């Protein structure tokens, strides 16, 4: 994949699930889907920037977007995509059979075990994830690791076994059930988390050793942050130049809803010329990827691990 700029693109806020840990307010999750532009207008807007994009499409639930498959088809003509999905919408079967997997960096399939069982959505998840895997997509299954999910993690492992996938524990961050995470993890939670992260790395190492670059979401190393999440404030970062945040209406922000850089749809988007100090907060996955290398220290774990896999080193951190 050769791209100039990556977008963390919230395509819509709407979702059919109501996970207790979701950072999006429930009234937004339940809102009517609003499309701000046609497929052709989105394609034209990305193309008109003159850059090649890696669009990380997230939400809400992107696969519920009208013309989701047509949008992905149009974008992957010239650009690349990656996807966050809860795997519940049947449009994913059409996606699997019409999109070129080589234009898709990775798919993060969120298992959301408790919500899914509550809605009898397990079969759909397995069907859609299996179809994507056999049609050649790099699919990573993540599970938001609340304490109760960590206790039931073996169940998630058994659930995915028949389709040849493995759950990756994803760090619980922010407020949940009256506590603030990751600080609220107990020693037992942390120990479980580390064990399952290690097993997930073992499972995915062969798949990841075959790809051009590690997935932007370095969830396989979330165990590095069970004690605390890193603070990137003040560090030199390429956000605004190599990475931007894209809103459903085309508005572009440097990062974390700060520093508007115009609108992609109306052609007013302006890319920054150079790295600048971080003045925002975001998920540390993109921070790890775009902060200047000398500033990251221990936070380059996903990249170091992946390059050792690629280099054939016999020592890969467990
Ligand atoms: S599936 Fe994702 S977007 Fe939907 S409610 Fe759950 S966490 Fe939020
Ligand atoms: S929050 Fe992360 S991605 Fe955003 S500017 Fe800061 S370091 Fe860069």
Short mmCIF file of C-alpha atoms and ligand atoms in Angstrom, two decimals:
data_model
loop_
_atom_site.label_atom_id
_atom_site.label_comp_id
_atom_site.label_asym_id
_atom_site.label_seq_id
_atom_site.Cartn_x
_atom_site.Cartn_y
_atom_site.Cartn_z
CA UNK A 1 0.00 0.00 0.00
CA UNK A 2 1.37 3.38 -0.98
CA UNK A 3 -0.71 6.23 0.39
CA UNK A 4 -0.06 9.86 1.29
CA UNK A 5 -2.56 10.45 4.07
CA UNK A 6 -4.79 8.46 6.41
CA UNK A 7 -8.24 9.56 7.56
CA UNK A 8 -9.99 8.35 10.69
CA UNK A 9 -13.41 8.70 9.08
CA UNK A 10 -16.56 8.64 11.18
CA UNK A 11 -18.95 7.86 8.35
CA UNK A 12 -22.02 7.98 10.58
CA UNK A 13 -22.95 8.02 14.28
CA UNK A 14 -25.85 5.59 13.94
CA UNK A 15 -25.51 2.00 15.20
CA UNK A 16 -27.87 -0.91 15.78
CA UNK A 17 -26.06 -1.80 19.04
CA UNK A 18 -26.02 -0.06 22.43
CA UNK A 19 -22.82 -1.31 24.05
CA UNK A 20 -22.51 -0.07 27.64
CA UNK A 21 -18.94 1.14 27.03
CA UNK A 22 -19.64 2.94 23.72
CA UNK A 23 -18.34 6.53 23.84
CA UNK A 24 -21.10 7.70 21.47
CA UNK A 25 -24.24 8.94 23.31
CA UNK A 26 -27.18 6.56 22.88
CA UNK A 27 -29.39 9.22 21.29
CA UNK A 28 -26.82 9.58 18.51
CA UNK A 29 -26.50 5.81 18.08
CA UNK A 30 -30.28 5.71 17.60
CA UNK A 31 -30.46 8.67 15.24
CA UNK A 32 -31.65 8.41 11.64
CA UNK A 33 -28.77 7.83 9.21
CA UNK A 34 -27.78 11.08 7.55
CA UNK A 35 -25.88 10.93 4.25
CA UNK A 36 -24.12 14.19 3.47
CA UNK A 37 -23.05 13.30 -0.07
CA UNK A 38 -23.57 10.74 -2.83
CA UNK A 39 -21.05 8.02 -3.54
CA UNK A 40 -19.87 9.97 -6.60
CA UNK A 41 -19.46 13.16 -4.57
CA UNK A 42 -17.33 11.35 -1.95
CA UNK A 43 -15.22 9.75 -4.65
CA UNK A 44 -14.74 13.11 -6.38
CA UNK A 45 -13.81 14.77 -3.09
CA UNK A 46 -11.09 12.23 -2.25
CA UNK A 47 -9.77 12.27 -5.83
CA UNK A 48 -9.77 16.09 -6.01
CA UNK A 49 -7.33 16.28 -3.10
CA UNK A 50 -4.68 14.93 -5.47
CA UNK A 51 -3.52 12.51 -2.76
CA UNK A 52 -3.82 8.78 -2.28
CA UNK A 53 -5.78 8.03 0.90
CA UNK A 54 -6.06 5.24 3.42
CA UNK A 55 -9.56 5.83 4.77
CA UNK A 56 -10.20 4.08 8.09
CA UNK A 57 -13.98 3.85 7.99
CA UNK A 58 -15.67 3.73 11.36
CA UNK A 59 -18.83 4.89 13.07
CA UNK A 60 -21.39 4.07 14.48
CA UNK A 61 -21.76 1.04 12.26
CA UNK A 62 -20.43 1.77 8.74
CA UNK A 63 -21.89 -1.36 7.10
CA UNK A 64 -25.37 0.03 7.77
CA UNK A 65 -24.66 3.14 5.66
CA UNK A 66 -26.81 3.30 2.51
CA UNK A 67 -24.69 2.33 -0.51
CA UNK A 68 -21.91 1.18 1.84
CA UNK A 69 -20.58 -1.37 -0.66
CA UNK A 70 -20.83 1.07 -3.59
CA UNK A 71 -18.96 3.69 -1.53
CA UNK A 72 -16.17 1.22 -0.73
CA UNK A 73 -16.04 0.12 -4.37
CA UNK A 74 -15.71 3.72 -5.54
CA UNK A 75 -13.01 4.60 -3.01
CA UNK A 76 -10.92 1.49 -3.58
CA UNK A 77 -10.52 2.33 -7.28
CA UNK A 78 -7.73 4.74 -6.40
CA UNK A 79 -7.44 4.67 -2.62
CA UNK A 80 -7.23 2.17 0.25
CA UNK A 81 -9.59 1.56 3.12
CA UNK A 82 -9.72 -0.19 6.48
CA UNK A 83 -12.87 -0.90 8.41
CA UNK A 84 -14.30 -1.07 11.94
CA UNK A 85 -17.49 -3.08 12.06
CA UNK A 86 -19.69 -5.00 14.46
CA UNK A 87 -20.28 -7.49 11.61
CA UNK A 88 -24.04 -7.49 11.96
CA UNK A 89 -25.16 -6.10 8.60
CA UNK A 90 -25.66 -8.40 5.64
CA UNK A 91 -24.05 -5.82 3.32
CA UNK A 92 -20.76 -7.36 4.48
CA UNK A 93 -21.43 -10.45 2.36
CA UNK A 94 -21.70 -8.25 -0.72
CA UNK A 95 -18.61 -6.33 0.44
CA UNK A 96 -16.69 -9.62 0.72
CA UNK A 97 -17.60 -10.58 -2.83
CA UNK A 98 -17.14 -7.24 -4.60
CA UNK A 99 -14.23 -5.41 -2.97
CA UNK A 100 -10.60 -6.21 -3.83
CA UNK A 101 -8.96 -7.42 -0.57
CA UNK A 102 -5.62 -5.97 -1.68
CA UNK A 103 -7.16 -2.47 -1.34
CA UNK A 104 -8.25 -3.12 2.25
CA UNK A 105 -5.58 -2.78 4.90
CA UNK A 106 -7.48 -4.70 7.59
CA UNK A 107 -10.93 -5.19 9.08
CA UNK A 108 -11.43 -4.80 12.82
CA UNK A 109 -14.41 -7.00 13.65
CA UNK A 110 -15.77 -5.93 17.04
CA UNK A 111 -17.27 -8.94 18.80
CA UNK A 112 -19.18 -6.99 21.54
CA UNK A 113 -20.06 -10.32 23.12
CA UNK A 114 -22.67 -9.29 25.69
CA UNK A 115 -24.61 -6.98 23.37
CA UNK A 116 -24.45 -9.56 20.58
CA UNK A 117 -25.82 -12.37 22.72
CA UNK A 118 -28.52 -10.04 24.01
CA UNK A 119 -29.57 -9.45 20.38
CA UNK A 120 -29.01 -13.01 19.12
CA UNK A 121 -26.34 -11.70 16.78
CA UNK A 122 -23.66 -14.37 17.20
CA UNK A 123 -24.57 -16.37 14.09
CA UNK A 124 -24.50 -13.27 11.86
CA UNK A 125 -21.08 -12.31 13.23
CA UNK A 126 -19.65 -15.76 12.52
CA UNK A 127 -21.20 -15.92 9.04
CA UNK A 128 -19.93 -12.49 7.99
CA UNK A 129 -16.48 -12.83 9.53
CA UNK A 130 -16.04 -16.25 7.93
CA UNK A 131 -17.05 -14.93 4.50
CA UNK A 132 -14.56 -12.07 4.78
CA UNK A 133 -11.79 -14.40 5.91
CA UNK A 134 -12.26 -16.94 3.13
CA UNK A 135 -12.49 -14.25 0.46
CA UNK A 136 -9.01 -13.03 1.46
CA UNK A 137 -9.50 -10.08 3.83
CA UNK A 138 -7.18 -9.55 6.80
CA UNK A 139 -9.61 -9.70 9.63
CA UNK A 140 -8.78 -9.07 13.29
CA UNK A 141 -11.43 -9.77 15.91
CA UNK A 142 -11.34 -7.48 18.93
CA UNK A 143 -13.29 -7.68 22.17
CA UNK A 144 -13.57 -4.65 24.46
CA UNK A 145 -12.06 -6.08 27.62
CA UNK A 146 -14.39 -5.15 30.45
CA UNK A 147 -13.69 -7.16 33.64
CA UNK A 148 -16.72 -9.40 33.02
CA UNK A 149 -15.59 -10.10 29.44
CA UNK A 150 -12.08 -10.94 30.64
CA UNK A 151 -13.67 -13.53 32.93
CA UNK A 152 -15.55 -14.99 29.95
CA UNK A 153 -12.72 -14.74 27.46
CA UNK A 154 -12.41 -18.51 26.98
CA UNK A 155 -15.99 -18.44 25.72
CA UNK A 156 -15.01 -15.93 23.02
CA UNK A 157 -12.04 -18.12 22.05
CA UNK A 158 -14.27 -21.18 21.69
CA UNK A 159 -16.84 -19.19 19.71
CA UNK A 160 -14.29 -18.12 17.09
CA UNK A 161 -12.41 -21.39 16.84
CA UNK A 162 -14.67 -22.95 14.15
CA UNK A 163 -14.04 -20.01 11.79
CA UNK A 164 -10.28 -19.91 12.35
CA UNK A 165 -10.15 -16.58 14.22
CA UNK A 166 -9.08 -15.48 17.71
CA UNK A 167 -10.27 -12.62 19.95
CA UNK A 168 -7.87 -9.77 20.76
CA UNK A 169 -8.52 -8.04 24.10
CA UNK A 170 -9.03 -4.34 23.45
CA UNK A 171 -8.27 -2.00 26.32
CA UNK A 172 -11.31 -0.58 28.12
CA UNK A 173 -10.73 3.15 28.28
CA UNK A 174 -12.85 5.79 29.91
CA UNK A 175 -15.91 5.46 32.16
CA UNK A 176 -17.79 2.18 32.46
CA UNK A 177 -20.16 0.93 35.19
CA UNK A 178 -19.19 3.73 37.56
CA UNK A 179 -15.42 3.29 37.24
CA UNK A 180 -12.69 4.80 35.09
CA UNK A 181 -10.53 2.48 32.96
CA UNK A 182 -7.84 1.28 32.62
CA UNK A 183 -7.16 2.49 36.20
CA UNK A 184 -10.03 0.38 37.53
CA UNK A 185 -8.59 -2.93 36.30
CA UNK A 186 -7.75 -5.21 39.24
CA UNK A 187 -4.56 -7.27 39.36
CA UNK A 188 -6.59 -10.30 38.27
CA UNK A 189 -8.00 -8.35 35.28
CA UNK A 190 -4.51 -7.24 34.26
CA UNK A 191 -3.13 -10.73 34.52
CA UNK A 192 -5.93 -12.12 32.32
CA UNK A 193 -5.46 -9.27 29.88
CA UNK A 194 -1.73 -9.96 29.49
CA UNK A 195 -2.30 -13.67 29.00
CA UNK A 196 -4.90 -13.21 26.27
CA UNK A 197 -2.86 -10.49 24.52
CA UNK A 198 0.08 -12.87 24.38
CA UNK A 199 -2.08 -15.66 22.94
CA UNK A 200 -3.57 -13.27 20.38
CA UNK A 201 -0.10 -12.17 19.23
CA UNK A 202 0.88 -15.79 18.77
CA UNK A 203 -2.27 -16.44 16.77
CA UNK A 204 -1.95 -13.44 14.41
CA UNK A 205 1.84 -13.40 13.95
CA UNK A 206 1.81 -15.54 10.81
CA UNK A 207 -0.96 -13.47 9.16
CA UNK A 208 0.75 -10.16 10.01
CA UNK A 209 4.18 -11.31 8.88
CA UNK A 210 2.80 -11.44 5.34
CA UNK A 211 1.58 -7.83 5.06
CA UNK A 212 3.21 -4.57 3.97
CA UNK A 213 2.69 -2.67 7.20
CA UNK A 214 1.04 -3.38 10.56
CA UNK A 215 -2.64 -2.45 10.94
CA UNK A 216 -3.10 1.14 12.13
CA UNK A 217 -4.96 -0.12 15.18
CA UNK A 218 -2.21 -1.83 17.18
CA UNK A 219 -4.63 -3.67 19.45
CA UNK A 220 -2.31 -6.65 19.80
CA UNK A 221 -0.20 -4.58 22.17
CA UNK A 222 -2.92 -3.11 24.35
CA UNK A 223 -1.48 -5.07 27.29
CA UNK A 224 1.29 -2.42 27.41
CA UNK A 225 -1.32 0.06 28.67
CA UNK A 226 -3.25 -1.85 31.34
CA UNK A 227 -1.69 0.35 34.04
CA UNK A 228 -2.11 3.70 32.26
CA UNK A 229 -2.56 5.14 28.79
CA UNK A 230 0.24 7.30 27.40
CA UNK A 231 0.04 11.08 27.13
CA UNK A 232 1.39 12.48 23.87
CA UNK A 233 0.85 16.17 24.67
CA UNK A 234 3.59 18.34 23.21
CA UNK A 235 5.22 15.60 21.15
CA UNK A 236 5.87 16.29 17.47
CA UNK A 237 3.16 14.60 15.42
CA UNK A 238 2.30 14.31 11.73
CA UNK A 239 -1.45 14.69 12.41
CA UNK A 240 -2.77 17.32 10.03
CA UNK A 241 -0.36 16.26 7.29
CA UNK A 242 -0.23 12.44 7.17
CA UNK A 243 -3.30 11.84 9.30
CA UNK A 244 -6.60 13.68 9.74
CA UNK A 245 -9.96 13.16 11.38
CA UNK A 246 -12.89 13.21 8.94
CA UNK A 247 -16.46 13.85 10.09
CA UNK A 248 -19.71 12.56 8.48
CA UNK A 249 -20.30 15.97 6.84
CA UNK A 250 -16.81 16.18 5.35
CA UNK A 251 -15.34 18.49 8.00
CA UNK A 252 -11.65 17.82 8.58
CA UNK A 253 -9.89 18.25 11.93
CA UNK A 254 -6.25 17.77 12.68
CA UNK A 255 -7.10 15.44 15.56
CA UNK A 256 -9.53 14.96 18.44
CA UNK A 257 -12.04 17.52 17.08
CA UNK A 258 -9.45 20.31 17.26
CA UNK A 259 -7.88 22.55 14.61
CA UNK A 260 -10.36 22.46 11.72
CA UNK A 261 -8.63 22.17 8.35
CA UNK A 262 -11.60 22.87 6.05
CA UNK A 263 -14.05 20.43 4.50
CA UNK A 264 -13.20 17.61 2.09
CA UNK A 265 -16.58 17.68 0.33
CA UNK A 266 -16.56 21.38 -0.53
CA UNK A 267 -12.89 21.35 -1.56
CA UNK A 268 -11.68 23.63 1.24
CA UNK A 269 -9.49 20.98 2.94
CA UNK A 270 -5.95 22.23 3.52
CA UNK A 271 -3.23 19.79 4.47
CA UNK A 272 -0.56 20.92 6.95
CA UNK A 273 2.99 21.23 5.69
CA UNK A 274 4.89 19.74 8.60
CA UNK A 275 4.72 17.92 11.91
CA UNK A 276 3.68 20.03 14.88
CA UNK A 277 3.39 19.46 18.63
CA UNK A 278 0.42 17.42 19.81
CA UNK A 279 -2.26 19.58 21.40
CA UNK A 280 -5.01 16.98 21.49
CA UNK A 281 -6.06 13.55 22.67
CA UNK A 282 -6.96 10.59 20.51
CA UNK A 283 -6.77 6.86 20.63
CA UNK A 284 -3.13 5.99 21.08
CA UNK A 285 -3.19 3.77 17.99
CA UNK A 286 -2.92 6.74 15.64
CA UNK A 287 -0.60 8.53 18.07
CA UNK A 288 1.76 5.55 17.95
CA UNK A 289 1.70 5.66 14.18
CA UNK A 290 2.07 9.39 13.57
CA UNK A 291 4.07 10.83 16.44
CA UNK A 292 7.73 11.43 15.51
CA UNK A 293 9.72 8.21 16.09
CA UNK A 294 12.20 9.75 18.52
CA UNK A 295 9.29 10.80 20.74
CA UNK A 296 7.60 7.44 21.13
CA UNK A 297 10.01 5.38 23.24
CA UNK A 298 8.14 2.31 24.42
CA UNK A 299 5.08 3.24 22.37
CA UNK A 300 6.52 1.90 19.14
CA UNK A 301 5.83 -1.68 20.27
CA UNK A 302 3.47 -2.65 17.42
CA UNK A 303 5.93 -1.49 14.77
CA UNK A 304 8.97 -3.05 16.44
CA UNK A 305 7.16 -6.36 16.84
CA UNK A 306 5.95 -6.36 13.26
CA UNK A 307 9.36 -5.50 11.80
CA UNK A 308 10.91 -8.37 13.75
CA UNK A 309 8.29 -10.66 12.25
CA UNK A 310 9.13 -9.40 8.78
CA UNK A 311 12.87 -9.65 9.38
CA UNK A 312 12.53 -13.27 10.41
CA UNK A 313 14.11 -12.65 13.82
CA UNK A 314 13.80 -15.67 16.03
CA UNK A 315 13.04 -13.48 19.03
CA UNK A 316 9.51 -12.19 19.03
CA UNK A 317 8.13 -10.82 22.27
CA UNK A 318 5.52 -13.11 23.75
S1 LIG B 1 -21.03 -1.64 18.10
FE1 LIG B 1 -19.49 -0.03 18.33
S2 LIG B 1 -20.51 1.89 17.66
FE2 LIG B 1 -22.10 0.32 18.06
S3 LIG B 1 -22.75 0.67 20.17
FE3 LIG B 1 -21.16 -0.92 20.21
S4 LIG B 1 -19.23 0.21 20.53
FE4 LIG B 1 -20.78 1.71 19.90
S1 LIG B 2 -3.51 12.98 19.96
FE1 LIG B 2 -2.09 11.55 18.94
S2 LIG B 2 -2.55 11.64 16.74
FE2 LIG B 2 -3.49 13.43 17.75
S3 LIG B 2 -1.99 15.09 17.54
FE3 LIG B 2 -1.64 14.09 19.50
S4 LIG B 2 -0.09 12.52 19.13
FE4 LIG B 2 -0.93 13.14 17.15
#
